[in-house]
């Protein structure tokens, strides 16, 4: 099939103009709000008194272990102070907030 000038072949819609191609390609893509929402949810999970293990994060979000660890690393890069304590059920991760606030009050 020869290429038509100004038109592009797009799976599922055949020949289309550039505007239709752009709409097809961006429709349903992630705009970044889900990632921010997940980060906020992860912060909330890690701010609990008991913190969270990798297994708990995995079950909460359906992530694999390496994805949960990467999300924690991203929070660290974003400036969160995250404490990791070894436990029998696996390492427990917590965001350390109260101790920082006490230091600021001095």
Coordinates of N, CA and C in Angstrom, one line a residue:
X1 N 0.8 -1.2 0.0 CA 0.0 0.0 0.0 C 0.9 1.2 0.0
X2 N 0.7 2.1 -0.9 CA 1.5 3.3 -1.1 C 1.1 4.3 0.0
X3 N 2.1 5.1 0.4 CA 1.9 6.1 1.4 C 1.2 7.3 0.8
X4 N 0.2 7.8 1.4 CA -0.6 9.0 0.9 C 0.0 10.2 1.5
X5 N 0.2 11.3 0.7 CA 0.8 12.5 1.2 C 0.0 13.1 2.4
X6 N 0.7 13.5 3.4 CA 0.1 14.2 4.6 C -0.7 13.2 5.5
X7 N -0.7 11.9 5.2 CA -1.5 11.0 6.0 C -0.5 9.9 6.5
X8 N -0.9 9.4 7.7 CA -0.1 8.4 8.3 C -0.9 7.1 8.6
X9 N -0.3 6.0 8.5 CA -0.9 4.7 8.8 C -0.9 4.4 10.2
X10 N -2.0 4.3 10.9 CA -2.0 4.0 12.3 C -2.8 2.8 12.6
X11 N -2.2 1.9 13.4 CA -2.9 0.6 13.7 C -4.2 0.9 14.3
X12 N -5.2 0.2 13.8 CA -6.6 0.4 14.4 C -7.5 1.4 13.7
X13 N -6.8 2.4 13.0 CA -7.7 3.4 12.4 C -7.4 3.6 10.9
X14 N -6.4 2.9 10.3 CA -6.0 3.0 8.9 C -5.3 4.3 8.6
X15 N -5.6 4.9 7.5 CA -5.0 6.1 7.1 C -5.6 7.3 7.9
X16 N -4.8 8.2 8.4 CA -5.4 9.3 9.1 C -4.5 10.5 9.0
X17 N -5.0 11.7 9.2 CA -4.2 12.9 9.2 C -3.4 13.0 10.5
X18 N -2.5 13.9 10.5 CA -1.6 14.1 11.7 C -2.4 14.3 13.0
X19 N -3.4 15.1 12.9 CA -4.2 15.4 14.1 C -4.8 14.1 14.7
X20 N -5.4 13.3 13.8 CA -5.9 12.0 14.3 C -4.9 11.1 14.8
X21 N -3.7 11.1 14.2 CA -2.6 10.3 14.7 C -2.2 10.8 16.2
X22 N -2.1 12.1 16.4 CA -1.7 12.6 17.7 C -2.8 12.2 18.7
X23 N -4.0 12.3 18.4 CA -5.1 12.0 19.3 C -5.1 10.5 19.6
X24 N -4.8 9.7 18.6 CA -4.8 8.2 18.8 C -3.6 7.9 19.7
X25 N -2.5 8.5 19.5 CA -1.3 8.2 20.3 C -1.3 8.7 21.7
X26 N -2.0 9.8 22.0 CA -2.0 10.3 23.3 C -3.2 9.9 24.1
X27 N -4.2 9.4 23.5 CA -5.5 9.0 24.1 C -5.2 7.9 25.2
X28 N -5.5 8.2 26.4 CA -5.4 7.2 27.5 C -4.0 7.1 28.1
X29 N -3.1 8.1 27.7 CA -1.7 8.0 28.2 C -1.7 8.7 29.6
X30 N -0.7 8.3 30.4 CA -0.6 8.8 31.7 C -0.1 10.3 31.7
X31 N -0.8 11.2 32.3 CA -0.5 12.6 32.3 C 0.4 12.9 33.5
X32 N 0.7 12.0 34.4 CA 1.6 12.2 35.5 C 0.8 12.3 36.8
X33 N -0.5 12.5 36.8 CA -1.3 12.6 38.0 C -1.3 11.3 38.8
X34 N -1.3 10.2 38.1 CA -1.3 8.9 38.8 C 0.0 8.7 39.6
X35 N 1.1 9.1 39.0 CA 2.4 8.9 39.6 C 2.5 9.8 40.9
X36 N 2.0 11.0 40.8 CA 2.0 11.9 42.0 C 1.1 11.3 43.0
X37 N -0.1 10.8 42.6 CA -1.0 10.2 43.6 C -0.4 9.0 44.2
X38 N 0.3 8.2 43.5 CA 1.0 7.0 44.1 C 2.1 7.4 45.1
X39 N 2.8 8.5 44.7 CA 3.8 8.9 45.7 C 3.2 9.4 47.0
X40 N 2.1 10.1 46.9 CA 1.4 10.6 48.1 C 0.9 9.4 48.9
X41 N 0.4 8.4 48.2 CA -0.1 7.3 48.9 C 1.0 6.5 49.6
X42 N 2.1 6.4 48.9 CA 3.3 5.7 49.5 C 3.8 6.5 50.7
X43 N 3.8 7.9 50.6 CA 4.2 8.7 51.7 C 3.3 8.4 52.9
X44 N 2.1 8.3 52.7 CA 1.1 8.1 53.8 C 1.4 6.7 54.4
X45 N 1.6 5.7 53.6 CA 1.9 4.4 54.0 C 3.2 4.3 54.9
X46 N 4.2 5.1 54.5 CA 5.5 5.1 55.2 C 5.5 5.9 56.4
X47 N 4.5 6.8 56.5 CA 4.4 7.7 57.7 C 3.6 7.0 58.9
X48 N 3.1 5.9 58.6 CA 2.4 5.1 59.7 C 3.4 4.8 60.8
X49 N 2.9 4.7 62.0 CA 3.8 4.4 63.1 C 4.6 3.1 62.9
X50 N 4.0 2.1 62.3 CA 4.7 0.8 62.0 C 5.4 0.8 60.7
X51 N 5.3 1.9 59.9 CA 5.9 1.9 58.6 C 5.4 0.8 57.7
X52 N 6.2 0.4 56.7 CA 5.7 -0.6 55.8 C 6.9 -1.5 55.3
X53 N 6.6 -2.7 55.0 CA 7.6 -3.6 54.4 C 7.5 -3.6 52.9
X54 N 8.5 -4.1 52.2 CA 8.4 -4.2 50.8 C 7.2 -5.0 50.4
X55 N 7.0 -6.1 51.1 CA 5.8 -7.0 50.8 C 4.5 -6.3 51.0
X56 N 4.4 -5.4 52.0 CA 3.1 -4.6 52.2 C 2.9 -3.6 51.0
X57 N 4.0 -3.0 50.6 CA 4.0 -2.1 49.5 C 3.6 -2.8 48.2
X58 N 4.2 -4.0 48.0 CA 3.8 -4.8 46.9 C 2.4 -5.1 46.8
X59 N 1.8 -5.6 47.9 CA 0.4 -6.0 47.9 C -0.5 -4.8 47.8
X60 N -0.1 -3.6 48.4 CA -0.9 -2.4 48.3 C -1.0 -1.9 46.9
X61 N 0.0 -2.0 46.1 CA 0.0 -1.4 44.8 C 0.2 -2.4 43.6
X62 N 0.4 -3.6 43.9 CA 0.6 -4.6 42.9 C 1.9 -4.5 42.2
X63 N 2.9 -3.9 42.9 CA 4.2 -3.8 42.3 C 5.1 -5.0 42.6
X64 N 6.2 -5.1 41.8 CA 7.2 -6.1 42.1 C 8.2 -5.4 43.1
X65 N 9.0 -6.2 43.8 CA 9.9 -5.7 44.8 C 10.8 -4.6 44.3
X66 N 11.3 -4.8 43.1 CA 12.3 -3.8 42.6 C 11.6 -2.5 42.4
X67 N 10.3 -2.5 42.0 CA 9.5 -1.3 41.8 C 9.2 -0.6 43.1
X68 N 8.9 -1.3 44.1 CA 8.7 -0.8 45.5 C 10.0 -0.1 46.0
X69 N 11.1 -0.8 45.8 CA 12.4 -0.2 46.3 C 12.7 1.1 45.4
X70 N 12.4 1.1 44.2 CA 12.7 2.2 43.3 C 11.8 3.4 43.8
X71 N 10.6 3.1 44.1 CA 9.7 4.2 44.6 C 10.2 4.8 45.9
X72 N 10.7 4.0 46.8 CA 11.3 4.5 48.0 C 12.5 5.3 47.7
X73 N 13.3 4.9 46.8 CA 14.5 5.7 46.4 C 14.1 7.0 45.8
X74 N 13.0 7.0 45.0 CA 12.5 8.3 44.4 C 12.1 9.3 45.5
X75 N 11.5 8.7 46.6 CA 11.1 9.6 47.7 C 12.3 10.2 48.4
X76 N 13.3 9.3 48.5 CA 14.6 9.8 49.1 C 15.2 11.0 48.3
X77 N 15.2 10.8 47.0 CA 15.7 11.8 46.1 C 14.8 13.1 46.1
X78 N 13.6 12.9 46.5 CA 12.7 14.1 46.6 C 12.8 14.8 48.0
X79 N 13.7 14.3 48.8 CA 14.0 14.9 50.1 C 13.4 14.3 51.3
X80 N 12.8 13.2 51.2 CA 12.2 12.5 52.4 C 13.3 11.7 53.1
X81 N 13.3 11.8 54.4 CA 14.3 11.0 55.2 C 13.6 9.7 55.5
X82 N 14.1 8.6 55.0 CA 13.4 7.3 55.1 C 14.4 6.4 55.9
X83 N 13.9 5.9 57.0 CA 14.6 5.0 57.9 C 14.3 3.5 57.5
X84 N 15.3 2.7 57.6 CA 15.1 1.3 57.3 C 15.6 0.5 58.5
X85 N 14.7 -0.3 59.1 CA 15.0 -1.2 60.2 C 14.8 -2.6 59.8
X86 N 15.8 -3.5 60.1 CA 15.6 -4.9 59.8 C 14.6 -5.5 60.8
X87 N 13.8 -6.4 60.3 CA 12.8 -7.1 61.1 C 12.7 -8.5 60.6
X88 N 12.0 -9.4 61.4 CA 11.9 -10.8 61.0 C 11.1 -11.0 59.7
X89 N 10.1 -10.1 59.5 CA 9.3 -10.2 58.3 C 9.9 -9.4 57.1
X90 N 11.1 -8.9 57.2 CA 11.7 -8.1 56.2 C 11.9 -6.7 56.7
X91 N 12.7 -5.9 56.0 CA 13.0 -4.6 56.4 C 11.7 -3.7 56.5
X92 N 11.7 -2.9 57.5 CA 10.5 -2.0 57.7 C 11.0 -0.6 57.3
X93 N 10.3 0.1 56.4 CA 10.7 1.4 56.0 C 9.7 2.4 56.6
X94 N 10.2 3.6 57.1 CA 9.4 4.6 57.7 C 10.0 6.0 57.2
X95 N 9.1 6.9 57.0 CA 9.5 8.3 56.8 C 9.7 8.9 58.2
X96 N 10.8 9.5 58.4 CA 11.1 10.1 59.7 C 10.7 11.6 59.6
X97 N 9.7 11.9 60.4 CA 9.1 13.3 60.3 C 9.3 13.9 61.7
X98 N 8.9 13.3 62.7 CA 8.8 13.8 64.1 C 10.2 14.3 64.5
X99 N 11.2 13.5 64.3 CA 12.6 13.8 64.7 C 13.1 15.1 64.0
X100 N 12.8 15.3 62.7 CA 13.2 16.5 62.0 C 12.5 17.7 62.6
X101 N 11.2 17.6 62.9 CA 10.5 18.7 63.4 C 11.1 19.1 64.8
X102 N 11.5 18.1 65.6 CA 12.1 18.4 66.9 C 13.4 19.2 66.7
X103 N 14.2 18.8 65.8 CA 15.4 19.5 65.5 C 15.2 20.9 65.1
X104 N 14.2 21.1 64.3 CA 13.9 22.5 63.8 C 13.4 23.4 64.9
X105 N 12.7 22.8 65.9 CA 12.2 23.6 67.0 C 13.3 24.1 68.0
X106 N 14.4 23.5 68.0 CA 15.5 23.9 68.9 C 16.1 25.2 68.5

